[in-house]
XYZ file of C-alpha atoms in Angstrom:
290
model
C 12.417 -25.920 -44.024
C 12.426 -29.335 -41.990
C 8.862 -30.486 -42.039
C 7.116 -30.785 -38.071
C 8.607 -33.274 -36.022
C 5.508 -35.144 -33.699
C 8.212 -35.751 -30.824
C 6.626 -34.118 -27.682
C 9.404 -32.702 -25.794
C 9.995 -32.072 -22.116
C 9.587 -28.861 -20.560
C 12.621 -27.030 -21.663
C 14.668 -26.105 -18.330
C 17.137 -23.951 -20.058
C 16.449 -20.626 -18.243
C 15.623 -22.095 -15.101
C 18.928 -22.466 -13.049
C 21.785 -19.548 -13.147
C 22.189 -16.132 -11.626
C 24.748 -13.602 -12.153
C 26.524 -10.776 -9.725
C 27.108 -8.043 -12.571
C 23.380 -8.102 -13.886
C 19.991 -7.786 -12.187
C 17.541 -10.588 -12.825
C 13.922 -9.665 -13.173
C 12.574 -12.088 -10.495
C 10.691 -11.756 -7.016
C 12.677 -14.925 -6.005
C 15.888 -14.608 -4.399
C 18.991 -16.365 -4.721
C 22.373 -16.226 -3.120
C 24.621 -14.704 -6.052
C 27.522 -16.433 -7.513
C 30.818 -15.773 -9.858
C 31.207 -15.925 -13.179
C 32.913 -19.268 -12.785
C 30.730 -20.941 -10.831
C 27.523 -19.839 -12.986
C 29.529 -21.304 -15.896
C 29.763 -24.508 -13.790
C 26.069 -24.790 -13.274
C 25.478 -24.271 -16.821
C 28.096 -26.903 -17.445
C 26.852 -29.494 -14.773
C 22.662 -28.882 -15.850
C 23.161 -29.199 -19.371
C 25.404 -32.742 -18.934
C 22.330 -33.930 -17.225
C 19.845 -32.321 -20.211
C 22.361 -34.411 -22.088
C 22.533 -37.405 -20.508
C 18.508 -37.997 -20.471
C 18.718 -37.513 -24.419
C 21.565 -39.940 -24.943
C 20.269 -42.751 -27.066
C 19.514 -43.805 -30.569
C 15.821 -43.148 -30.267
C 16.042 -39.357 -29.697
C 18.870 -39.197 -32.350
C 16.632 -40.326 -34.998
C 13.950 -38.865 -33.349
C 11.284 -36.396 -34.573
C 11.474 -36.939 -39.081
C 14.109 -35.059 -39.650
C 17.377 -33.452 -38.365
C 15.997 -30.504 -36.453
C 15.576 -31.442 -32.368
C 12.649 -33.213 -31.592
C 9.807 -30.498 -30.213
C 6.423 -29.614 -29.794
C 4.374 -27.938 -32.552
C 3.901 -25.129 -30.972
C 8.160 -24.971 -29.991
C 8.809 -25.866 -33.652
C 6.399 -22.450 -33.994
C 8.328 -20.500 -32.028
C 12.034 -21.033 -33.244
C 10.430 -20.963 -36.547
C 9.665 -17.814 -36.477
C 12.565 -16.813 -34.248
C 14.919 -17.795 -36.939
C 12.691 -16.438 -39.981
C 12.952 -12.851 -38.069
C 16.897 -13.896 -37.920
C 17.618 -14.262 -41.068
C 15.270 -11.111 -42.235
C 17.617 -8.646 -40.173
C 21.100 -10.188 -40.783
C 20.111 -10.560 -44.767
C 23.161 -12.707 -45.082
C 24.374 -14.507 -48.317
C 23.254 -18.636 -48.785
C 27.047 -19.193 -49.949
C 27.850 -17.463 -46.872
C 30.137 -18.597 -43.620
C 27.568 -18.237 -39.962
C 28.312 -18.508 -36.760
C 25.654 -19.558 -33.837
C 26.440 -18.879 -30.488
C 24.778 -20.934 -27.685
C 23.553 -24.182 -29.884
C 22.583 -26.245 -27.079
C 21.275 -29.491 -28.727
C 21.011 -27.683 -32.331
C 17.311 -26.537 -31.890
C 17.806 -23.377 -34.048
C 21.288 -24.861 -35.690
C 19.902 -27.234 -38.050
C 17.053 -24.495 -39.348
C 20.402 -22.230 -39.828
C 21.664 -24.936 -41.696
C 19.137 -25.401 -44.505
C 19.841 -21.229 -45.117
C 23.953 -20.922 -45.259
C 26.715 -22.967 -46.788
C 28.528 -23.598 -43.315
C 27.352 -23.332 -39.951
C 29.784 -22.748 -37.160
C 27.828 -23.616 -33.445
C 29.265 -23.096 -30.141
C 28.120 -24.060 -26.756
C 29.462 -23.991 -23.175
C 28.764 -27.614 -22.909
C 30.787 -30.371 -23.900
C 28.061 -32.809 -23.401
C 25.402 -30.630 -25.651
C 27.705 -30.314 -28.163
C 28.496 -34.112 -28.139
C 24.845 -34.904 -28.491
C 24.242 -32.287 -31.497
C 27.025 -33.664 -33.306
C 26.016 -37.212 -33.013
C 22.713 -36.048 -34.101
C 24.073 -34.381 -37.148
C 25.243 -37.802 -37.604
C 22.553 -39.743 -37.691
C 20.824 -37.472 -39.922
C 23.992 -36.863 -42.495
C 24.090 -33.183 -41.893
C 27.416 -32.478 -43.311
C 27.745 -28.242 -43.215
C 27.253 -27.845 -39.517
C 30.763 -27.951 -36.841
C 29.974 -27.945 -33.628
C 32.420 -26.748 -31.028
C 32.827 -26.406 -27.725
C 33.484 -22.635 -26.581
C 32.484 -19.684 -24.109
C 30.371 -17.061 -25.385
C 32.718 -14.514 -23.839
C 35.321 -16.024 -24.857
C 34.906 -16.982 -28.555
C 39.304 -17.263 -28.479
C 39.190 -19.865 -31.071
C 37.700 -18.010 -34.039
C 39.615 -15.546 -36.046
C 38.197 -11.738 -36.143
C 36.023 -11.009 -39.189
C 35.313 -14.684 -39.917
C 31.847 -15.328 -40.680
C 28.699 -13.194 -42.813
C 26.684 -13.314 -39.910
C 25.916 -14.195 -36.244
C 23.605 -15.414 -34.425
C 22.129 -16.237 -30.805
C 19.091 -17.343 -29.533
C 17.922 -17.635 -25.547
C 21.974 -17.470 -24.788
C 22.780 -13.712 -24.090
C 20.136 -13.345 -21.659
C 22.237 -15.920 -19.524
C 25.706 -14.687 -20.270
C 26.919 -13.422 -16.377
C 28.975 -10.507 -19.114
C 26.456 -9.858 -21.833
C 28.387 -7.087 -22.640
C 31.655 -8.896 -22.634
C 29.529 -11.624 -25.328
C 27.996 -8.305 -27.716
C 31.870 -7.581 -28.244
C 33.195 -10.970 -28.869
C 30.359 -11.221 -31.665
C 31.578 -7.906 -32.797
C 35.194 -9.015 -33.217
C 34.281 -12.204 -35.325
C 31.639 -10.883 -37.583
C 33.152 -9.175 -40.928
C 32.648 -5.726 -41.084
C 29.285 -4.999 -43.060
C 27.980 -7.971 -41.711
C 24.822 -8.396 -39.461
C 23.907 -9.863 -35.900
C 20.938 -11.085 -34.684
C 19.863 -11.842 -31.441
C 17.111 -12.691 -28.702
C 16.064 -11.283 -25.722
C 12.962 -11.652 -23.433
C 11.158 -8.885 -22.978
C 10.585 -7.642 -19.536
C 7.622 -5.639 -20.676
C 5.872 -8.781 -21.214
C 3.331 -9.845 -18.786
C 4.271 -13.905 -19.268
C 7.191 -13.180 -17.438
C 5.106 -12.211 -14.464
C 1.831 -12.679 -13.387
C 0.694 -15.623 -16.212
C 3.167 -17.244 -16.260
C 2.901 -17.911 -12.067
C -0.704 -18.366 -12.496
C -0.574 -20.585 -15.151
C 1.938 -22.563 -12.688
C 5.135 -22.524 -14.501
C 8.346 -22.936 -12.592
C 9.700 -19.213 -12.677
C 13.083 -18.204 -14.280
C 14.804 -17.038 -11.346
C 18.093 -16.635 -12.833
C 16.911 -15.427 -16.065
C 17.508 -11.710 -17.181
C 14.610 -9.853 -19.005
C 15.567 -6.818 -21.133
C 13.960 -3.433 -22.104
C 14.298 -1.981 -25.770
C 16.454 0.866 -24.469
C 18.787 -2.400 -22.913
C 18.936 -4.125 -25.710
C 19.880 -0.873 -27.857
C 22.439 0.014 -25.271
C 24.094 -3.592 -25.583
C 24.554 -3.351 -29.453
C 25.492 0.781 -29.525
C 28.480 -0.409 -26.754
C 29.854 -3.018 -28.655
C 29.893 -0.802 -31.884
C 26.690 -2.296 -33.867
C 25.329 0.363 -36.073
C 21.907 0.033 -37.626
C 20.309 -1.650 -34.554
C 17.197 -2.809 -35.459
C 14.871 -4.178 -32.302
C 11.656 -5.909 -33.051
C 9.014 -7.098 -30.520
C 7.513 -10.341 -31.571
C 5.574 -13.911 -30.306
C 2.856 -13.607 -27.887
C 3.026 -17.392 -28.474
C 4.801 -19.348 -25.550
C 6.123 -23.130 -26.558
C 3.766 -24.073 -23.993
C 0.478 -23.799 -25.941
C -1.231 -26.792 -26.784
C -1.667 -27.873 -30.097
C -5.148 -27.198 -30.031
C -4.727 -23.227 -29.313
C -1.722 -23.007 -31.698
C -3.711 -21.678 -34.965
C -5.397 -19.216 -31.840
C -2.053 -18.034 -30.889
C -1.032 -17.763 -34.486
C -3.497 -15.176 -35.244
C -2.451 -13.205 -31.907
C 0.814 -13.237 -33.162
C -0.192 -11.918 -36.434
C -2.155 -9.171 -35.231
C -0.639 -8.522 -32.271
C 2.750 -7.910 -33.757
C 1.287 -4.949 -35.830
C -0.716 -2.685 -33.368
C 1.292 -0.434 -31.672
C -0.468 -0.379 -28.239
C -0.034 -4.249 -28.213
C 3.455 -5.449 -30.018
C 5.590 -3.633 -26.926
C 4.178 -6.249 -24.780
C 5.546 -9.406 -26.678
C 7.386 -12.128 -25.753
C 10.450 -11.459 -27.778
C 12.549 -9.156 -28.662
C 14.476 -9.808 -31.631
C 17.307 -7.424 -32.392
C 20.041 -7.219 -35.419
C 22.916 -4.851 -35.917
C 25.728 -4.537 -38.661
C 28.979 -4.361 -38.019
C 30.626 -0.855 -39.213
C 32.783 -0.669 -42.378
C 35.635 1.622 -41.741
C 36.742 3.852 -44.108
């Protein structure tokens, strides 16, 4: 894997800003709801300004090595996102991938090291701009990135790639339903999903995270285990697999990272504890008719 970058990041702002009609959000804030259309607009509109305050050769070259630029304790967390990912889609290295909702390629160029080609999509023009050029400057050559809607994936041909994948993108979809199927459609059949969700069982969500005085996801949407199984059984996954995981938020200092590490590690394995991780990381196969 890409060694550590020692880039410090700013606070990643990608759940803060969107809200959906045909989904409850798990917030005490409220906030005038809009279309699907206009929520895609936002996205559209926040991310060219994410964008726009990365756009320059320092932050392309950035950080050691191709992944984005992060904290250790982010690098930590879609480290082990990703591990988890590629544990419950078991897909072949030789193999054709898809990642939906790339942003900037935080997760993407991990993906990368793993599969022979890497297919990312993201709503934004501007993100997807800025990932390529960074694949550039680091001669990544078995990534594409392409612009496209996560409920809308029109441009890819059913049963295409070995495996899917999505992190922090579903949970922001205004359809997530509508997104479960397109990943369905694209995925060849005996081959496995794997996506994020927050937890809404976790108490960061809540009452630490507004103590600790972080900005609170108001348009975000936090899922139960019985959600998240629903989502995958509807679009036709079979196999579901849902594991909690990460009591670790990218917002721990370096010097309580090997702390958190050890939660994580323990944590993770008692059953009166793991239900109240951050995460939950769920996979699914795609059914081989007969």
């Amino acid at each position: 894997m890409f060694q550590q970058a020692s880039w410090e990041a700013s606070e990643d702002r990608r759940s803060r800003i969107w809200t959906f009609p045909e989904a409850a959000t798990n917030s005490p804030r409220e906030e005038k709801p809009v279309s699907s259309h206009e929520h895609k607009q936002r996205m559209r509109s926040f991310y060219a300004q994410e964008a726009a305050e990365r756009d320059d050769e320092q932050w392309l070259r950035a950080g050691g090595s191709p992944r984005v630029p992060e904290s250790r304790a982010s690098h930590y967390f879609l480290d082990r996102k990703v591990e988890m990912a590629l544990k419950l889609t078991n897909a072949p290295r030789a193999g054709r991938v898809l990642e939906v909702g790339c942003s900037f390629g935080h997760q993407t160029f991990l993906l990368a090291n793993h599969f022979a080609h890497v297919t990312a999509v993201d709503l934004s023009p501007e993100s997807i701009n800025l990932a390529r050029r960074r694949a550039v400057a680091w001669n990544v050559t078995n990534v594409a990135f392409e612009v496209g809607d996560a409920e809308a994936l029109s441009a890819l041909v059913d049963a295409s790639f070995d495996a899917v994948f999505s992190f922090s993108t579903v949970r922001f979809c205004p359809r997530p339903d509508v997104t479960m199927r397109e990943m369905y459609r694209v995925l060849r059949p005996g081959g496995g999903v794997a996506i994020d969700f927050p937890n809404a069982n976790c108490p960061w969500y809540g009452p630490i995270k507004k103590a600790a005085g972080v900005e609170t996801h108001i348009h975000d949407r936090l899922f139960q285990d019985h959600e998240v199984r629903a989502l995958f059984a509807q679009a036709g996954f079979t196999n579901v697999d849902v594991r909690p995981m990460l009591f670790t938020s990218k917002r721990v200092p370096d010097s309580l990272l090997p702390a958190f590490r050890i939660l994580d590690a323990v944590g993770e394995r008692m059953p009166g504890l793991r239900g109240y991780a951050g995460i939950l990381m769920a996979g699914g196969t795609r059914r081989v008719e007969r």
